[in-house]
Amino acid sequence: EAGVTQFPSHSVIEKGQTVTLRCDPISGHDNLYWYRRVMGKEIKFLLHFVKESKQDESGMPNNRFLAERTGGTYSTLKVQPAELEDSGVYFCASSHLLGLTSGTDTQYFGPGTRLTVL
Amino acid sequence: SQQGEEDPQALSIQEGENATMNCSYKTSINNLQWYRQNSGRGLVHLILIRSNEREKHSGRLRVTLDTSKKSSSLLITASRAADTASYFCATARITNSKLTFGKGITLSVRP
């Protein structure tokens, strides 16, 4: 079974530019989460999709961030316009919906996208 | 406020020794998960323990959970150089919900 994949692995952009990150969850996982870690801080939750619906977007820092999950498969996270403080590592994770399997809700993480805004 | 806090923040041990890492949290939880991150890589899930469980084992890993003290510990027995990594605890207040992470513990295992 393929794991969670993320693209690109690294992105370096200028302040004011736009960047789109992509996450492909494990096949069959209805839950998809975005997290990020900025330098020296803990990993913080951004938002949670259940299939194509946003279940919880309480962690989105501001309206420069837009997440989508059309069709309930892969997800994109767009930052427009990017600011210096957006630099960090963006992680995506996925998990089964409880009840469909043995009850596990372990979140499996992708390798992350390292975003550097200059 | 931060939910999960691990201690110590850094731990250095000799290969073959046991490593114990602790995590405390503030609110009630449904489950607590431990993850490992090797330098520059993604997070690898180690073990999940639910709030109605007290102890779980997986290979050389042993996790305990004390909900009355709002704390958990991760024990790695017979450590190896390959165990060198950052370790994070993360809590979920309800099932299928966001995880709240601590800052992590850096474990160095000297050969």
Coordinates of C-alpha atoms in Angstrom, one line a residue:
Chain A
E1 CA 0.0 0.0 0.0
A2 CA 1.4 3.4 -1.0
G3 CA 1.8 5.9 1.7
V4 CA 0.8 9.6 1.8
T5 CA 2.7 11.5 -0.9
Q6 CA 3.3 15.2 -1.1
F7 CA 4.5 17.4 -3.9
P8 CA 6.8 19.3 -4.2
S9 CA 9.3 18.2 -1.6
H10 CA 10.8 21.7 -1.6
S11 CA 9.7 25.0 -2.8
V12 CA 11.5 28.3 -2.7
I13 CA 9.5 31.4 -3.7
E14 CA 9.6 35.2 -3.4
K15 CA 7.4 37.0 -1.0
G16 CA 4.1 37.9 -2.8
Q17 CA 4.2 34.9 -5.1
T18 CA 1.7 32.0 -5.1
V19 CA 2.5 28.4 -4.2
T20 CA 0.3 25.3 -4.4
L21 CA 1.1 22.2 -2.4
R22 CA -0.4 18.9 -3.2
C23 CA -1.2 15.9 -1.0
D24 CA -2.2 12.4 -2.1
P25 CA -3.6 10.5 0.8
I26 CA -3.5 6.7 1.2
S27 CA -6.1 5.2 -1.0
G28 CA -9.4 4.8 0.7
H29 CA -8.7 7.2 3.5
D30 CA -11.5 9.7 3.9
N31 CA -9.8 11.8 6.5
L32 CA -7.2 14.2 5.3
Y33 CA -5.3 16.7 7.5
W34 CA -2.9 19.5 6.9
Y35 CA -0.3 20.5 9.5
R36 CA 2.7 22.8 9.4
R37 CA 5.8 23.3 11.4
V38 CA 7.5 26.7 11.4
M39 CA 11.1 27.0 12.5
G40 CA 11.5 26.2 16.2
K41 CA 7.9 25.7 16.9
E42 CA 5.7 22.7 17.4
I43 CA 3.7 21.0 14.6
K44 CA 0.3 22.8 14.3
F45 CA -2.9 21.7 12.8
L46 CA -4.3 23.7 9.8
L47 CA -7.4 21.9 8.7
H48 CA -9.3 18.6 8.3
F49 CA -11.2 17.2 5.4
V50 CA -13.7 14.3 5.5
K51 CA -14.0 13.3 1.9
E52 CA -14.4 16.6 0.1
S53 CA -15.9 18.5 3.0
K54 CA -14.0 20.7 5.4
Q55 CA -14.7 19.3 8.8
D56 CA -12.5 21.7 10.8
E57 CA -10.5 24.6 9.5
S58 CA -9.9 26.3 12.8
G59 CA -6.1 26.2 12.3
M60 CA -6.0 28.1 9.0
P61 CA -4.0 31.2 9.9
N62 CA -5.7 33.7 7.5
N63 CA -7.5 34.0 4.2
R64 CA -4.2 33.8 2.2
F65 CA -4.5 30.0 2.7
L66 CA -7.0 28.1 0.6
A67 CA -7.4 24.3 0.8
E68 CA -9.4 22.2 -1.6
R69 CA -10.2 18.5 -1.9
T70 CA -12.3 18.2 -5.0
G71 CA -13.7 14.7 -5.5
G72 CA -12.5 13.6 -2.1
T73 CA -9.2 12.3 -3.3
Y74 CA -6.1 14.5 -3.4
S75 CA -5.9 17.9 -1.8
T76 CA -4.2 21.1 -2.6
L77 CA -3.1 23.9 -0.3
K78 CA -2.6 27.3 -1.9
V79 CA -0.8 30.2 -0.3
Q80 CA -1.5 33.5 -2.1
P81 CA 0.3 35.8 -1.6
A82 CA 3.0 34.2 0.4
E83 CA 4.6 36.0 3.3
L84 CA 7.9 35.4 5.0
E85 CA 6.2 33.9 8.1
D86 CA 4.7 31.2 5.9
S87 CA 8.1 29.5 5.7
G88 CA 8.1 26.0 7.2
V89 CA 7.4 22.4 6.6
Y90 CA 3.8 21.5 5.5
F91 CA 2.7 18.0 6.4
C92 CA -0.3 16.1 5.1
A93 CA -1.8 13.1 6.9
S94 CA -4.6 10.7 6.2
S95 CA -6.6 8.2 8.2
H96 CA -9.6 5.8 7.8
L97 CA -13.0 6.9 9.0
L98 CA -13.7 5.1 12.3
G99 CA -16.1 2.2 11.8
L100 CA -15.0 1.3 8.3
T101 CA -12.0 -0.8 9.5
S102 CA -11.0 -2.2 12.8
G103 CA -11.5 1.1 14.5
T104 CA -8.1 2.6 14.0
D105 CA -7.8 6.3 13.5
T106 CA -4.0 6.4 13.2
Q107 CA -2.9 9.3 11.2
Y108 CA -0.3 8.5 8.6
F109 CA 1.9 11.4 7.6
G110 CA 3.5 12.3 4.3
P111 CA 7.2 13.4 4.0
G112 CA 6.2 17.1 4.0
T113 CA 6.9 20.0 1.7
R114 CA 9.5 22.4 2.9
L115 CA 8.4 25.9 1.9
T116 CA 10.9 28.8 1.9
V117 CA 9.6 32.3 1.3
L118 CA 12.4 34.9 0.5
Chain B
S1 CA -1.6 27.0 25.2
Q2 CA 0.4 24.0 24.2
Q3 CA -1.4 20.7 24.7
G4 CA 1.5 18.2 24.6
E5 CA 4.8 18.8 26.3
E6 CA 7.6 16.2 26.2
D7 CA 10.5 15.9 28.5
P8 CA 13.4 15.8 28.4
Q9 CA 13.8 18.0 25.4
A10 CA 17.0 16.2 24.5
L11 CA 18.3 12.8 25.5
S12 CA 21.7 11.2 24.8
I13 CA 22.3 7.6 25.6
Q14 CA 24.6 4.7 24.8
E15 CA 23.6 2.0 22.4
G16 CA 22.0 -0.8 24.3
E17 CA 20.6 1.4 27.0
N18 CA 16.9 2.1 27.5
A19 CA 15.4 5.5 26.6
T20 CA 12.4 6.9 28.4
M21 CA 10.6 9.9 27.1
N22 CA 7.6 11.6 28.8
C23 CA 4.7 13.6 27.6
S24 CA 2.2 15.6 29.5
Y25 CA -1.0 17.2 28.2
K26 CA -3.7 19.5 29.6
T27 CA -7.1 18.5 28.4
S28 CA -9.1 15.2 28.2
I29 CA -8.2 13.0 25.3
N30 CA -9.5 10.2 23.2
N31 CA -6.1 8.9 22.2
L32 CA -2.4 9.7 22.3
Q33 CA 0.0 8.9 19.5
W34 CA 3.8 8.8 19.4
Y35 CA 5.7 9.6 16.2
R36 CA 9.3 9.5 15.2
Q37 CA 11.0 11.9 12.7
N38 CA 14.4 11.1 11.3
S39 CA 16.4 14.2 10.3
G40 CA 14.7 15.9 7.4
R41 CA 12.2 13.1 6.8
G42 CA 8.5 12.7 7.4
L43 CA 6.7 11.6 10.6
V44 CA 6.5 7.9 11.2
H45 CA 3.7 6.6 13.4
L46 CA 4.9 4.4 16.2
I47 CA 2.0 3.6 18.5
L48 CA -1.5 4.8 19.4
I49 CA -2.9 4.3 22.9
R50 CA -6.5 5.1 23.7
S51 CA -7.8 6.8 26.8
N52 CA -9.2 3.5 28.2
E53 CA -5.8 1.8 27.8
R54 CA -3.0 1.9 30.3
E55 CA -0.1 0.2 28.5
K56 CA 0.7 -1.0 24.9
H57 CA 3.7 -2.7 23.5
S58 CA 5.1 -2.9 20.0
G59 CA 8.4 -4.6 19.5
R60 CA 11.0 -2.7 21.6
L61 CA 8.5 0.1 22.3
R62 CA 6.4 0.3 25.5
V63 CA 3.9 3.1 25.9
T64 CA 2.0 3.9 29.1
L65 CA -0.8 6.3 29.7
D66 CA -2.0 7.8 33.0
T67 CA -5.1 9.8 32.4
S68 CA -5.3 10.9 36.0
K69 CA -2.0 12.6 35.7
K70 CA -2.5 13.5 32.0
S71 CA 0.8 12.0 31.1
S72 CA 2.3 9.3 28.9
S73 CA 5.7 7.7 28.6
L74 CA 7.5 6.0 25.7
L75 CA 10.2 3.5 26.6
I76 CA 12.5 2.2 23.9
T77 CA 14.4 -0.8 25.2
A78 CA 17.9 -1.9 24.0
S79 CA 18.3 1.2 21.9
R80 CA 20.2 1.3 18.6
A81 CA 22.0 4.0 16.8
A82 CA 19.1 3.9 14.2
D83 CA 16.8 5.0 17.0
T84 CA 18.4 8.4 16.8
A85 CA 15.6 10.8 15.8
S86 CA 13.1 13.3 17.1
Y87 CA 10.1 11.9 19.0
F88 CA 6.7 13.6 19.3
C89 CA 3.6 12.9 21.2
A90 CA 0.3 14.0 19.8
T91 CA -3.1 14.0 21.4
A92 CA -6.6 13.9 19.9
R93 CA -9.5 15.1 22.0
I94 CA -12.0 13.1 20.0
T95 CA -11.7 10.3 17.5
N96 CA -11.0 11.3 13.9
S97 CA -10.0 14.8 14.9
K98 CA -6.9 17.0 14.7
L99 CA -3.8 16.1 16.6
T100 CA -2.1 18.5 19.0
F101 CA 1.7 18.0 19.1
G102 CA 4.4 18.8 21.6
K103 CA 7.7 20.3 20.5
G104 CA 9.4 16.9 20.5
I105 CA 12.4 15.2 22.1
T106 CA 15.7 14.8 20.3
L107 CA 17.1 11.3 21.1
S108 CA 20.8 10.6 20.3
V109 CA 22.0 7.0 20.6
R110 CA 25.8 6.8 20.6
P111 CA 27.2 3.7 19.0

